[in-house]
mmCIF file of C-alpha atoms in Angstrom:
data_model
loop_
_atom_site.group_PDB
_atom_site.id
_atom_site.type_symbol
_atom_site.label_atom_id
_atom_site.label_comp_id
_atom_site.label_asym_id
_atom_site.label_seq_id
_atom_site.Cartn_x
_atom_site.Cartn_y
_atom_site.Cartn_z
ATOM 1 C CA GLN W 1 1.560 -17.829 -1.519
ATOM 2 C CA TRP W 2 -0.909 -16.251 -3.857
ATOM 3 C CA GLN W 3 1.790 -14.400 -5.806
ATOM 4 C CA ALA W 4 3.680 -17.520 -6.489
ATOM 5 C CA ARG W 5 0.632 -19.395 -7.883
ATOM 6 C CA ILE W 6 0.045 -16.291 -10.109
ATOM 7 C CA MET W 7 3.580 -16.207 -11.245
ATOM 8 C CA TYR W 8 3.743 -19.990 -11.908
ATOM 9 C CA HIS W 9 0.355 -19.694 -14.019
ATOM 10 C CA HIS W 10 1.714 -17.120 -16.035
ATOM 11 C CA TRP W 11 5.193 -18.758 -16.497
ATOM 12 C CA LYS W 12 3.282 -21.894 -17.786
ATOM 13 C CA LYS W 13 1.154 -19.762 -20.070
ATOM 14 C CA ALA W 14 4.239 -18.042 -21.525
ATOM 15 C CA SER W 15 6.170 -21.251 -21.844
ATOM 16 C CA ALA W 16 3.431 -22.917 -23.824
ATOM 17 C CA ALA W 17 3.135 -19.717 -26.179
ATOM 18 C CA GLY W 18 6.801 -20.175 -26.976
ATOM 19 C CA GLY W 19 6.325 -23.665 -28.422
ATOM 20 C CA LYS W 20 8.791 -26.523 -28.676
ATOM 21 C CA CYS W 21 11.823 -24.220 -29.095
ATOM 22 C CA THR W 22 11.045 -21.965 -26.115
ATOM 23 C CA ASP W 23 13.860 -20.872 -23.772
ATOM 24 C CA MET W 24 11.543 -21.114 -20.951
ATOM 25 C CA ALA W 25 12.557 -24.856 -20.105
ATOM 26 C CA ALA W 26 11.688 -25.356 -16.409
ATOM 27 C CA PHE W 27 10.448 -23.346 -13.453
ATOM 28 C CA THR W 28 11.838 -23.701 -9.977
ATOM 29 C CA ARG W 29 10.800 -21.650 -7.066
ATOM 30 C CA LEU W 30 13.652 -21.131 -4.653
ATOM 31 C CA CYS W 31 11.819 -20.605 -1.217
ATOM 32 C CA ALA W 32 13.372 -19.723 2.162
ATOM 33 C CA THR W 33 11.522 -21.121 5.022
ATOM 34 C CA ALA W 34 12.221 -21.666 8.741
ATOM 35 C CA GLY W 35 14.529 -24.724 8.782
ATOM 36 C CA GLY W 36 14.071 -25.046 4.956
ATOM 37 C CA ARG W 37 10.961 -26.997 5.617
ATOM 38 C CA PRO W 38 8.322 -27.409 2.918
ATOM 39 C CA ASP W 39 5.532 -24.722 2.866
ATOM 40 C CA GLY W 40 2.644 -26.677 1.297
ATOM 41 C CA LEU W 41 3.053 -25.378 -2.295
ATOM 42 C CA GLU W 42 5.753 -27.914 -3.421
ATOM 43 C CA GLY W 43 2.914 -30.125 -4.792
ATOM 44 C CA GLU W 44 1.653 -27.262 -7.065
ATOM 45 C CA ILE W 45 4.849 -25.508 -7.899
ATOM 46 C CA PRO W 46 8.336 -27.186 -8.403
ATOM 47 C CA THR W 47 10.263 -25.795 -5.411
ATOM 48 C CA LEU W 48 13.704 -26.068 -3.726
ATOM 49 C CA PHE W 49 13.822 -24.983 -0.086
ATOM 50 C CA THR W 50 16.462 -23.023 1.709
ATOM 51 C CA VAL W 51 16.870 -22.039 5.372
ATOM 52 C CA GLU W 52 15.748 -18.421 5.865
ATOM 53 C CA LEU W 53 17.740 -15.992 7.927
ATOM 54 C CA SER W 54 17.060 -15.972 11.681
ATOM 55 C CA ALA W 55 14.851 -13.289 13.148
ATOM 56 C CA GLN W 56 18.099 -12.155 15.036
ATOM 57 C CA VAL W 57 19.976 -11.587 11.695
ATOM 58 C CA LEU W 58 16.944 -9.795 10.027
ATOM 59 C CA ALA W 59 16.575 -7.536 13.102
ATOM 60 C CA SER W 60 20.159 -6.379 12.791
ATOM 61 C CA HIS W 61 19.465 -5.510 9.135
ATOM 62 C CA PHE W 62 16.280 -3.268 9.854
ATOM 63 C CA HIS W 63 14.072 -6.503 9.549
ATOM 64 C CA PHE W 64 14.545 -6.494 5.684
ATOM 65 C CA GLY W 65 13.356 -9.967 4.790
ATOM 66 C CA VAL W 66 14.379 -9.432 1.245
ATOM 67 C CA LEU W 67 17.863 -10.389 2.328
ATOM 68 C CA ASN W 68 16.649 -13.968 2.150
ATOM 69 C CA ARG W 69 16.889 -13.752 -1.650
ATOM 70 C CA PRO W 70 20.697 -13.394 -1.987
ATOM 71 C CA ASN W 71 21.176 -15.720 1.047
ATOM 72 C CA SER W 72 18.989 -18.315 -0.760
ATOM 73 C CA VAL W 73 20.978 -18.044 -3.994
ATOM 74 C CA LYS W 74 24.209 -18.477 -1.977
ATOM 75 C CA GLN W 75 22.551 -21.757 -0.435
ATOM 76 C CA LEU W 76 21.644 -22.977 -3.917
ATOM 77 C CA MET W 77 25.192 -22.244 -5.375
ATOM 78 C CA GLU W 78 26.815 -23.852 -2.410
ATOM 79 C CA SER W 79 24.740 -26.990 -2.459
ATOM 80 C CA THR W 80 25.629 -29.823 -4.992
ATOM 81 C CA THR W 81 22.152 -31.323 -4.596
ATOM 82 C CA LEU W 82 20.212 -28.089 -5.098
ATOM 83 C CA LEU W 83 22.495 -26.984 -8.056
ATOM 84 C CA ALA W 84 22.141 -30.431 -9.702
ATOM 85 C CA GLU W 85 18.466 -29.809 -9.863
ATOM 86 C CA ILE W 86 18.757 -26.595 -11.516
ATOM 87 C CA ARG W 87 21.335 -27.836 -14.035
ATOM 88 C CA LYS W 88 18.958 -30.783 -15.148
ATOM 89 C CA THR W 89 17.443 -28.305 -17.510
ATOM 90 C CA SER W 90 19.707 -25.328 -18.116
ATOM 91 C CA ASP W 91 22.866 -23.569 -17.128
ATOM 92 C CA TYR W 92 21.041 -20.275 -16.962
ATOM 93 C CA VAL W 93 18.675 -19.170 -14.353
ATOM 94 C CA LEU W 94 16.184 -16.371 -14.502
ATOM 95 C CA ILE W 95 15.786 -14.645 -11.179
ATOM 96 C CA LEU W 96 12.249 -13.060 -10.699
ATOM 97 C CA GLU W 97 10.206 -11.831 -7.863
ATOM 98 C CA THR W 98 6.820 -13.111 -7.588
ATOM 99 C CA ASP W 99 5.062 -9.853 -8.131
ATOM 100 C CA HIS W 100 6.337 -9.829 -11.807
ATOM 101 C CA VAL W 101 3.814 -11.000 -14.348
ATOM 102 C CA ILE W 102 5.207 -12.701 -17.341
ATOM 103 C CA MET W 103 3.087 -11.577 -20.299
ATOM 104 C CA ARG W 104 5.006 -13.314 -23.219
ATOM 105 C CA PRO W 105 7.688 -15.945 -23.671
ATOM 106 C CA ILE W 106 11.044 -14.680 -22.323
ATOM 107 C CA PRO W 107 13.912 -15.175 -24.624
ATOM 108 C CA ASN W 108 17.503 -16.029 -23.438
ATOM 109 C CA LEU W 109 19.178 -12.738 -24.126
ATOM 110 C CA ALA W 110 22.273 -13.816 -21.741
ATOM 111 C CA THR W 111 25.392 -15.210 -22.675
ATOM 112 C CA PRO W 112 28.007 -17.094 -20.628
ATOM 113 C CA GLU W 113 29.867 -13.860 -20.417
ATOM 114 C CA LYS W 114 27.171 -11.300 -20.096
ATOM 115 C CA PRO W 115 23.828 -11.501 -18.175
ATOM 116 C CA ALA W 116 20.609 -9.718 -19.159
ATOM 117 C CA ALA W 117 18.641 -7.576 -16.813
ATOM 118 C CA PHE W 118 15.782 -4.959 -16.533
ATOM 119 C CA VAL W 119 16.710 -1.444 -16.306
ATOM 120 C CA PHE W 120 14.678 0.431 -13.681
ATOM 121 C CA GLY W 121 14.323 4.226 -13.879
ATOM 122 C CA TYR W 122 14.606 4.679 -10.160
ATOM 123 C CA MET W 123 17.752 2.803 -9.919
ATOM 124 C CA PHE W 124 20.005 5.446 -11.369
ATOM 125 C CA PRO W 125 22.648 6.422 -8.715
ATOM 126 C CA GLN W 126 23.091 10.099 -7.892
ATOM 127 C CA PRO W 127 26.204 12.072 -6.794
ATOM 128 C CA SER W 128 25.018 12.106 -3.369
ATOM 129 C CA GLN W 129 25.379 8.316 -3.429
ATOM 130 C CA GLN W 130 29.041 8.186 -4.363
ATOM 131 C CA TRP W 131 30.346 7.634 -0.911
ATOM 132 C CA VAL W 132 28.256 4.448 -0.620
ATOM 133 C CA VAL W 133 29.391 3.261 -4.067
ATOM 134 C CA GLU W 134 33.164 3.803 -2.877
ATOM 135 C CA LYS W 135 32.592 2.060 0.555
ATOM 136 C CA TYR W 136 31.598 -1.215 -1.134
ATOM 137 C CA TRP W 137 33.437 -0.584 -4.527
ATOM 138 C CA PRO W 138 36.775 1.020 -3.761
ATOM 139 C CA GLY W 139 37.617 3.228 -6.824
ATOM 140 C CA GLY W 140 34.160 2.806 -8.326
ATOM 141 C CA SER W 141 31.970 5.469 -9.521
ATOM 142 C CA TYR W 142 28.125 6.148 -9.049
ATOM 143 C CA LYS W 143 28.167 6.785 -12.943
ATOM 144 C CA SER W 144 29.373 3.272 -13.722
ATOM 145 C CA VAL W 145 26.627 1.391 -11.584
ATOM 146 C CA GLN W 146 24.045 -0.051 -13.913
ATOM 147 C CA PRO W 147 20.556 0.725 -13.008
ATOM 148 C CA VAL W 148 19.444 -2.939 -12.683
ATOM 149 C CA GLY W 149 18.649 -5.096 -9.851
ATOM 150 C CA PRO W 150 18.758 -8.760 -9.241
ATOM 151 C CA SER W 151 15.260 -9.450 -10.476
ATOM 152 C CA PRO W 152 14.445 -9.804 -13.148
ATOM 153 C CA LEU W 153 17.934 -11.198 -14.130
ATOM 154 C CA LEU W 154 18.879 -13.829 -16.686
ATOM 155 C CA ILE W 155 22.405 -15.079 -15.858
ATOM 156 C CA HIS W 156 24.699 -18.174 -16.542
ATOM 157 C CA LEU W 157 25.304 -20.172 -13.403
ATOM 158 C CA ASP W 158 29.097 -19.799 -13.755
ATOM 159 C CA GLN W 159 28.608 -16.045 -13.726
ATOM 160 C CA LEU W 160 26.223 -16.288 -10.656
ATOM 161 C CA ARG W 161 29.025 -18.367 -8.912
ATOM 162 C CA ARG W 162 31.398 -15.379 -9.288
ATOM 163 C CA VAL W 163 28.941 -12.918 -7.925
ATOM 164 C CA TYR W 164 26.615 -14.539 -5.369
ATOM 165 C CA GLN W 165 28.796 -13.904 -2.300
ATOM 166 C CA LYS W 166 29.466 -10.439 -3.061
ATOM 167 C CA TRP W 167 25.729 -9.938 -3.625
ATOM 168 C CA LEU W 168 25.112 -11.183 -0.170
ATOM 169 C CA ASP W 169 27.834 -9.544 1.477
ATOM 170 C CA PHE W 170 26.897 -6.107 -0.029
ATOM 171 C CA SER W 171 23.315 -6.545 0.760
ATOM 172 C CA LEU W 172 24.017 -7.394 4.463
ATOM 173 C CA GLY W 173 26.525 -4.468 4.650
ATOM 174 C CA LEU W 174 24.327 -1.909 3.106
ATOM 175 C CA ARG W 175 21.180 -2.962 5.240
ATOM 176 C CA SER W 176 23.290 -2.543 8.395
ATOM 177 C CA ASN W 177 24.377 0.981 7.541
ATOM 178 C CA SER W 178 21.875 3.584 8.820
ATOM 179 C CA GLU W 179 23.635 6.368 6.817
ATOM 180 C CA ALA W 180 23.287 4.492 3.606
ATOM 181 C CA GLU W 181 19.665 4.108 4.595
ATOM 182 C CA ARG W 182 19.106 7.810 4.308
ATOM 183 C CA VAL W 183 20.535 8.099 0.675
ATOM 184 C CA ILE W 184 19.359 5.003 -0.853
ATOM 185 C CA GLN W 185 15.604 4.011 -0.744
ATOM 186 C CA GLY W 186 15.429 1.203 1.845
ATOM 187 C CA TRP W 187 13.249 -0.978 -0.326
ATOM 188 C CA VAL W 188 15.713 -1.058 -3.179
ATOM 189 C CA GLN W 189 19.149 -1.525 -1.306
ATOM 190 C CA GLU W 190 19.235 -5.284 -2.015
ATOM 191 C CA MET W 191 18.763 -4.419 -5.681
ATOM 192 C CA TRP W 192 21.955 -2.494 -5.813
#
């Protein structure tokens, strides 16, 4: 919870620094909990709750709790109530991890047709990973995989609607494949 507090503090600081015309219009923490129950921070930080994956599901995927991120986004996108809350302020969402510290206002560099994301130097696929790419993207090439993850990602909700299920399916599939675990760093698998 301390990371969420730090992120929200820096969000508010950067949003204020952006002035009246900032693209940083609203902050919503999407939080997966047991049964989707409040966790106590909702009074401090605007929060929407989703139901976290069961311990059984996580166990079948090497106990990788980060799978709750694409699962929570799926729940957001499939809930007219949750989605209506997001759309009150914008048709774009910025997906961040709570360990990202915002140092200055974030401009909306995304368009309705093209998202904006951060390039990670450790995410460039290698020839040894081609078979993994082909398994989940038939006909695809490791050379065409962009070295970006889902965080930070600025994306229009219509685009997110087109990819959220693929993101979850791919993440679950990759995390249940012990051979893929050997050629892709486990902690970045959901980022692919």
